[in-house]
Amino acid sequence: MATVRIPTPLRKFTQGKDEVTIAAASVRELLANLEATYPGIKERICDETGAVRRFVNVFVADEDIRFLENLDTAVKDADEVSIVPAIAGGR
Amino acid sequence: MTPDVQFVVLGAGGLGCPALLGLRAGGARRVVVVDHDRVERSNLHRQVLYDLGDVGAPKAEVAAATLRRAGLEAVAHPIKLTPEAFGPWLSGFEPDAIIVECTDSPALKFACNDACVAQRRRLVLGAALGLRGHAIAVAPGSACYRCVFETPPPEALTPSCAEAGVLGSAVGVTGFFLAHLACALAQGQALEAVGRLYELSLGSGIIRTIGGRPRSGCRCRAVHPTESPVSTTAVFT
């Protein structure tokens, strides 16, 4: 299963876990399975069309999926998948 | 020693204070401090340029005065920046000034990125939330902040520090890291670091670099259509 790194703003959906493991063959399947396990999380990552939101990046093994096959990017068992939203704090 | 470059620091709060101290540590001699806010008692633990005697005073004025006492040429701009007026305002600074973006406004960060790209300015931009920090250095021809994040997050989906929490020391590390990137840019030592987003995961102690390649279709490619992306090999070797 792939390891998915969960950013701070989304940990409320994963009971505070910063890493979860999800079985999937592609990013699209991974996001669907992530939603099945942690309901509500996918809409924070994807818009109503299913595309990854423009202020969120998804990386498979440190490669931006926009430079790969986007949602069809393959995911292997040993892969680490990172979800990285823009943040703005600092005050 | 950092060359005699003008550093324009936007925001003198949790990120800006350590960034200003980091610039001082890095040998900066000329600094402009921009912030419209006033010092609050509740933020003193992480806004480390201020003390109880400064509560209620303009942050930019206090920060600049503190830096002047340390021998820097520091100027305060206690003004409120807006995304709409940002570009024309920025154009008044020296062409080779390095902009250090430390505000907590998503819209302003993107406006700053766009203005710096359009005006061919060097920029260091950062943010921090919880135990996580982001930092990126941008220079003419490099990937920019929009190459990594295409749009600002909507406010409804942007947790504030109050909601998500923030550890003052994590903001401090991120602010100092921004200053380090800015000083390295000034010294011409950060050519391999520009265009990459550094993600500081301060809970796990992991620093990752993201991106580095200009994104096809990004507006920075329209501004610099013929420039080659910078090297994406080793960083800080």
Short mmCIF file of C-alpha atoms in Angstrom, two decimals:
data_model
loop_
_atom_site.label_atom_id
_atom_site.label_comp_id
_atom_site.label_asym_id
_atom_site.label_seq_id
_atom_site.Cartn_x
_atom_site.Cartn_y
_atom_site.Cartn_z
CA MET A 1 0.00 0.00 0.00
CA ALA A 2 1.15 3.53 -0.70
CA THR A 3 1.90 5.91 2.15
CA VAL A 4 -0.05 9.15 1.94
CA ARG A 5 1.29 12.19 3.78
CA ILE A 6 -1.57 14.28 5.13
CA PRO A 7 -1.05 18.05 5.56
CA THR A 8 -2.02 19.77 8.79
CA PRO A 9 -5.31 21.31 7.54
CA LEU A 10 -6.64 17.89 6.46
CA ARG A 11 -5.70 15.91 9.55
CA LYS A 12 -9.09 16.55 11.09
CA PHE A 13 -10.38 14.03 8.54
CA THR A 14 -7.77 11.40 9.44
CA GLN A 15 -8.17 11.50 13.22
CA GLY A 16 -5.01 13.56 13.44
CA LYS A 17 -2.82 11.09 11.55
CA ASP A 18 -0.08 12.69 9.49
CA GLU A 19 0.39 9.53 7.42
CA VAL A 20 -2.06 6.89 6.26
CA THR A 21 -1.67 3.87 4.00
CA ILE A 22 -3.99 3.38 1.04
CA ALA A 23 -4.10 0.65 -1.60
CA ALA A 24 -4.41 2.03 -5.13
CA ALA A 25 -3.00 1.64 -8.62
CA SER A 26 -3.41 5.29 -9.63
CA VAL A 27 -3.80 8.70 -8.01
CA ARG A 28 -7.46 8.75 -9.05
CA GLU A 29 -8.06 5.43 -7.28
CA LEU A 30 -6.02 6.54 -4.30
CA LEU A 31 -8.15 9.65 -3.80
CA ALA A 32 -11.35 7.59 -4.11
CA ASN A 33 -10.10 5.08 -1.57
CA LEU A 34 -8.91 7.86 0.71
CA GLU A 35 -12.42 9.33 0.63
CA ALA A 36 -13.95 5.92 1.35
CA THR A 37 -11.77 5.56 4.44
CA TYR A 38 -11.83 9.20 5.55
CA PRO A 39 -15.10 10.76 4.35
CA GLY A 40 -15.00 14.45 3.51
CA ILE A 41 -11.31 14.67 2.69
CA LYS A 42 -11.58 14.42 -1.09
CA GLU A 43 -13.60 17.58 -1.56
CA ARG A 44 -10.78 19.51 0.10
CA ILE A 45 -8.37 18.13 -2.50
CA CYS A 46 -10.55 17.96 -5.63
CA ASP A 47 -13.15 20.31 -7.07
CA GLU A 48 -16.65 19.36 -8.21
CA THR A 49 -15.31 18.09 -11.55
CA GLY A 50 -12.94 15.72 -9.80
CA ALA A 51 -9.82 17.65 -10.78
CA VAL A 52 -7.20 18.46 -8.16
CA ARG A 53 -7.83 21.98 -6.88
CA ARG A 54 -5.47 24.59 -8.28
CA PHE A 55 -4.06 25.53 -4.87
CA VAL A 56 -3.28 21.91 -4.02
CA ASN A 57 -0.44 19.80 -5.40
CA VAL A 58 -0.17 16.04 -5.33
CA PHE A 59 3.23 14.41 -5.54
CA VAL A 60 4.03 10.78 -6.17
CA ALA A 61 7.56 9.95 -5.08
CA ASP A 62 8.34 13.70 -5.06
CA GLU A 63 7.15 14.14 -8.66
CA ASP A 64 4.35 16.62 -9.31
CA ILE A 65 1.52 14.67 -10.96
CA ARG A 66 0.91 17.63 -13.28
CA PHE A 67 4.24 16.76 -14.90
CA LEU A 68 3.27 13.07 -15.03
CA GLU A 69 -0.11 11.63 -15.97
CA ASN A 70 -2.10 13.78 -13.56
CA LEU A 71 -4.87 11.72 -11.91
CA ASP A 72 -3.89 8.72 -14.03
CA THR A 73 -0.37 8.71 -12.61
CA ALA A 74 0.49 5.20 -11.48
CA VAL A 75 0.98 4.52 -7.79
CA LYS A 76 3.11 1.65 -6.58
CA ASP A 77 3.01 0.01 -3.18
CA ALA A 78 6.25 1.54 -1.98
CA ASP A 79 5.38 5.03 -3.18
CA GLU A 80 4.95 7.99 -0.91
CA VAL A 81 2.15 10.30 -2.01
CA SER A 82 2.18 13.85 -0.66
CA ILE A 83 -0.74 16.25 -0.65
CA VAL A 84 0.57 19.79 -0.42
CA PRO A 85 -1.90 22.70 -0.22
CA ALA A 86 -0.82 26.33 -0.31
CA ILE A 87 -0.66 27.85 3.16
CA ALA A 88 -0.67 31.48 4.11
CA GLY A 89 -0.05 31.83 7.82
CA GLY A 90 2.79 33.74 9.35
CA ARG A 91 1.33 36.58 11.32
CA MET B 1 29.05 39.66 3.89
CA THR B 2 25.91 40.33 1.93
CA PRO B 3 26.37 42.93 -0.82
CA ASP B 4 24.81 46.35 -0.40
CA VAL B 5 21.40 45.18 -1.59
CA GLN B 6 18.11 46.70 -0.50
CA PHE B 7 15.83 44.13 1.17
CA VAL B 8 12.12 44.97 1.23
CA VAL B 9 10.39 42.91 3.91
CA LEU B 10 6.61 42.73 3.62
CA GLY B 11 5.06 41.91 6.97
CA ALA B 12 6.77 42.30 10.34
CA GLY B 13 4.87 39.64 12.25
CA GLY B 14 5.63 36.03 13.14
CA LEU B 15 7.52 35.42 9.89
CA GLY B 16 8.79 38.92 9.28
CA CYS B 17 10.46 39.39 12.69
CA PRO B 18 12.74 36.34 12.40
CA ALA B 19 13.30 37.14 8.73
CA LEU B 20 14.54 40.60 9.70
CA LEU B 21 16.80 39.14 12.38
CA GLY B 22 18.06 36.62 9.83
CA LEU B 23 18.84 39.40 7.37
CA ARG B 24 20.77 41.18 10.09
CA ALA B 25 22.64 37.97 10.85
CA GLY B 26 23.34 37.54 7.15
CA GLY B 27 24.98 40.93 6.91
CA ALA B 28 22.20 42.94 5.30
CA ARG B 29 22.81 46.65 5.57
CA ARG B 30 19.72 48.24 4.02
CA VAL B 31 16.20 47.10 4.91
CA VAL B 32 12.70 48.42 4.30
CA VAL B 33 10.06 47.17 6.74
CA VAL B 34 6.46 47.24 5.54
CA ASP B 35 3.56 46.57 7.90
CA HIS B 36 0.41 48.53 8.75
CA ASP B 37 -0.32 46.66 11.98
CA ARG B 38 0.42 47.53 15.59
CA VAL B 39 2.20 45.44 18.20
CA GLU B 40 -0.15 43.24 20.24
CA ARG B 41 0.63 41.66 23.56
CA SER B 42 -0.81 38.28 22.52
CA ASN B 43 1.73 37.87 19.68
CA LEU B 44 4.87 38.88 21.52
CA HIS B 45 6.17 35.34 21.98
CA ARG B 46 6.66 34.82 18.25
CA GLN B 47 7.05 38.42 17.08
CA VAL B 48 10.47 38.55 18.59
CA LEU B 49 11.49 42.09 17.67
CA TYR B 50 8.97 43.58 20.12
CA ASP B 51 8.48 43.73 23.87
CA LEU B 52 5.82 44.86 26.30
CA GLY B 53 6.86 48.48 25.97
CA ASP B 54 6.04 48.40 22.25
CA VAL B 55 2.40 47.27 22.61
CA GLY B 56 0.20 49.58 20.55
CA ALA B 57 3.07 51.01 18.49
CA PRO B 58 3.34 50.51 14.69
CA LYS B 59 5.28 47.31 14.01
CA ALA B 60 7.16 48.75 11.05
CA GLU B 61 8.38 51.72 13.09
CA VAL B 62 9.47 49.60 16.06
CA ALA B 63 11.16 46.97 13.89
CA ALA B 64 13.02 49.59 11.85
CA ALA B 65 14.14 51.42 15.00
CA THR B 66 15.43 48.16 16.50
CA LEU B 67 17.40 47.40 13.34
CA ARG B 68 18.81 50.93 13.22
CA ARG B 69 20.12 50.47 16.76
CA ALA B 70 21.96 47.43 15.41
CA GLY B 71 23.61 49.57 12.76
CA LEU B 72 21.38 48.88 9.77
CA GLU B 73 19.91 51.50 7.50
CA ALA B 74 16.25 50.64 8.11
CA VAL B 75 13.20 52.48 6.81
CA ALA B 76 9.62 51.92 7.98
CA HIS B 77 6.61 51.89 5.68
CA PRO B 78 3.60 51.58 8.01
CA ILE B 79 1.12 51.15 5.18
CA LYS B 80 -1.54 48.60 4.29
CA LEU B 81 -0.73 46.76 1.09
CA THR B 82 -3.48 45.62 -1.24
CA PRO B 83 -3.21 43.16 -4.14
CA GLU B 84 -4.74 45.70 -6.53
CA ALA B 85 -2.22 48.46 -5.83
CA PHE B 86 0.76 46.22 -5.22
CA GLY B 87 2.48 46.32 -8.62
CA PRO B 88 2.66 50.13 -8.97
CA TRP B 89 3.75 50.44 -5.33
CA LEU B 90 6.53 47.89 -5.81
CA SER B 91 7.86 49.62 -8.91
CA GLY B 92 9.09 52.48 -6.72
CA PHE B 93 11.87 50.37 -5.21
CA GLU B 94 15.38 49.84 -6.54
CA PRO B 95 15.41 47.45 -9.52
CA ASP B 96 17.80 45.01 -7.83
CA ALA B 97 16.04 45.07 -4.44
CA ILE B 98 15.17 41.65 -3.02
CA ILE B 99 11.57 41.34 -1.87
CA VAL B 100 10.90 39.15 1.18
CA GLU B 101 7.19 38.33 1.41
CA CYS B 102 6.15 37.50 4.97
CA THR B 103 2.47 38.51 5.11
CA ASP B 104 -0.39 36.17 6.00
CA SER B 105 -2.53 37.12 3.00
CA PRO B 106 -2.85 34.52 0.21
CA ALA B 107 -4.02 37.15 -2.27
CA LEU B 108 -1.09 39.40 -1.47
CA LYS B 109 1.41 36.56 -1.85
CA PHE B 110 0.17 35.86 -5.38
CA ALA B 111 0.02 39.58 -6.24
CA CYS B 112 3.60 39.92 -5.00
CA ASN B 113 4.73 36.93 -7.04
CA ASP B 114 3.06 38.29 -10.17
CA ALA B 115 4.47 41.79 -9.72
CA CYS B 116 7.98 40.49 -9.08
CA VAL B 117 7.81 38.27 -12.16
CA ALA B 118 6.49 41.13 -14.30
CA GLN B 119 9.15 43.56 -13.00
CA ARG B 120 11.93 40.94 -13.18
CA ARG B 121 12.61 41.22 -9.47
CA ARG B 122 14.12 38.69 -7.09
CA LEU B 123 11.66 37.43 -4.50
CA VAL B 124 11.65 35.20 -1.45
CA LEU B 125 8.18 34.20 -0.28
CA GLY B 126 7.07 32.12 2.67
CA ALA B 127 4.25 30.96 4.88
CA ALA B 128 3.86 28.90 8.03
CA LEU B 129 1.03 27.03 9.68
CA GLY B 130 1.06 24.50 12.46
CA LEU B 131 4.41 22.74 12.26
CA ARG B 132 4.82 23.36 8.56
CA GLY B 133 6.59 26.08 6.65
CA HIS B 134 6.86 26.92 2.96
CA ALA B 135 9.62 28.97 1.37
CA ILE B 136 10.50 29.71 -2.23
CA ALA B 137 13.05 31.95 -3.93
CA VAL B 138 12.14 33.33 -7.34
CA ALA B 139 14.42 35.04 -9.84
CA PRO B 140 13.96 36.13 -13.45
CA GLY B 141 13.69 33.02 -15.62
CA SER B 142 13.06 30.61 -12.76
CA ALA B 143 9.89 28.80 -11.84
CA CYS B 144 7.68 31.03 -9.71
CA TYR B 145 5.17 30.56 -6.89
CA ARG B 146 2.36 30.17 -9.43
CA CYS B 147 4.29 27.35 -11.08
CA VAL B 148 3.82 25.44 -7.82
CA PHE B 149 0.38 26.72 -6.73
CA GLU B 150 -1.74 28.04 -9.57
CA THR B 151 -4.16 30.12 -7.51
CA PRO B 152 -4.56 31.35 -3.94
CA PRO B 153 -6.72 29.13 -1.76
CA PRO B 154 -10.19 30.51 -1.04
CA GLU B 155 -10.53 31.98 2.42
CA ALA B 156 -13.16 29.40 3.33
CA LEU B 157 -10.61 26.65 2.80
CA THR B 158 -7.70 28.49 4.38
CA PRO B 159 -7.38 27.73 8.06
CA SER B 160 -5.94 30.58 10.06
CA CYS B 161 -3.18 30.19 12.62
CA ALA B 162 -5.91 30.49 15.25
CA GLU B 163 -7.81 27.54 13.76
CA ALA B 164 -4.94 25.27 12.79
CA GLY B 165 -2.53 26.44 15.46
CA VAL B 166 0.99 27.61 14.96
CA LEU B 167 4.14 27.07 16.95
CA GLY B 168 6.16 30.26 17.29
CA SER B 169 9.44 28.45 16.89
CA ALA B 170 8.22 26.83 13.64
CA VAL B 171 7.36 30.26 12.24
CA GLY B 172 10.75 31.43 13.47
CA VAL B 173 12.62 28.68 11.62
CA THR B 174 10.69 29.47 8.46
CA GLY B 175 11.36 33.21 8.77
CA PHE B 176 15.07 32.67 9.31
CA PHE B 177 15.11 30.29 6.34
CA LEU B 178 13.54 33.01 4.19
CA ALA B 179 16.30 35.39 5.26
CA HIS B 180 18.88 32.74 4.43
CA LEU B 181 17.48 32.36 0.92
CA ALA B 182 17.38 36.15 0.50
CA CYS B 183 21.01 36.56 1.58
CA ALA B 184 22.06 33.67 -0.65
CA LEU B 185 20.25 35.32 -3.58
CA ALA B 186 22.05 38.58 -2.83
CA GLN B 187 25.38 36.78 -2.83
CA GLY B 188 24.56 34.87 -6.01
CA GLN B 189 24.82 31.59 -4.13
CA ALA B 190 21.23 30.39 -4.50
CA LEU B 191 21.04 29.85 -8.25
CA GLU B 192 20.26 26.17 -7.79
CA ALA B 193 17.69 26.85 -5.11
CA VAL B 194 15.49 29.29 -6.98
CA GLY B 195 12.15 28.11 -8.26
CA ARG B 196 11.88 25.28 -5.76
CA LEU B 197 9.38 25.23 -2.94
CA TYR B 198 10.94 24.15 0.32
CA GLU B 199 8.49 22.39 2.58
CA LEU B 200 9.72 22.42 6.16
CA SER B 201 7.95 19.66 8.07
CA LEU B 202 9.05 20.71 11.51
CA GLY B 203 7.20 17.96 13.34
CA SER B 204 9.18 15.26 11.58
CA GLY B 205 12.29 17.35 10.94
CA ILE B 206 12.12 16.72 7.20
CA ILE B 207 12.87 19.39 4.61
CA ARG B 208 11.62 18.53 1.13
CA THR B 209 12.04 20.42 -2.09
CA ILE B 210 9.15 20.55 -4.52
CA GLY B 211 9.08 21.59 -8.13
CA GLY B 212 11.88 23.57 -9.67
CA ARG B 213 10.53 23.30 -13.19
CA PRO B 214 8.49 26.13 -14.70
CA ARG B 215 4.92 24.98 -15.30
CA SER B 216 3.72 25.09 -18.87
CA GLY B 217 1.02 27.72 -19.17
CA CYS B 218 2.12 29.67 -16.11
CA ARG B 219 2.03 33.42 -16.62
CA CYS B 220 5.74 33.65 -15.79
CA ARG B 221 6.45 31.79 -19.05
CA ALA B 222 4.68 34.57 -20.95
CA VAL B 223 6.91 37.11 -19.23
CA HIS B 224 10.11 35.14 -19.79
CA PRO B 225 9.26 33.01 -22.86
CA THR B 226 12.80 32.56 -24.07
CA GLU B 227 14.64 32.06 -20.80
CA SER B 228 15.78 28.61 -19.87
CA PRO B 229 14.82 27.25 -16.50
CA VAL B 230 17.57 27.29 -13.93
CA SER B 231 19.41 24.14 -13.02
CA THR B 232 17.46 21.69 -10.91
CA THR B 233 20.44 19.77 -9.65
CA ALA B 234 21.96 19.88 -6.20
CA VAL B 235 20.87 22.50 -3.74
CA PHE B 236 23.14 24.15 -1.16
CA THR B 237 25.98 21.81 -1.90
#
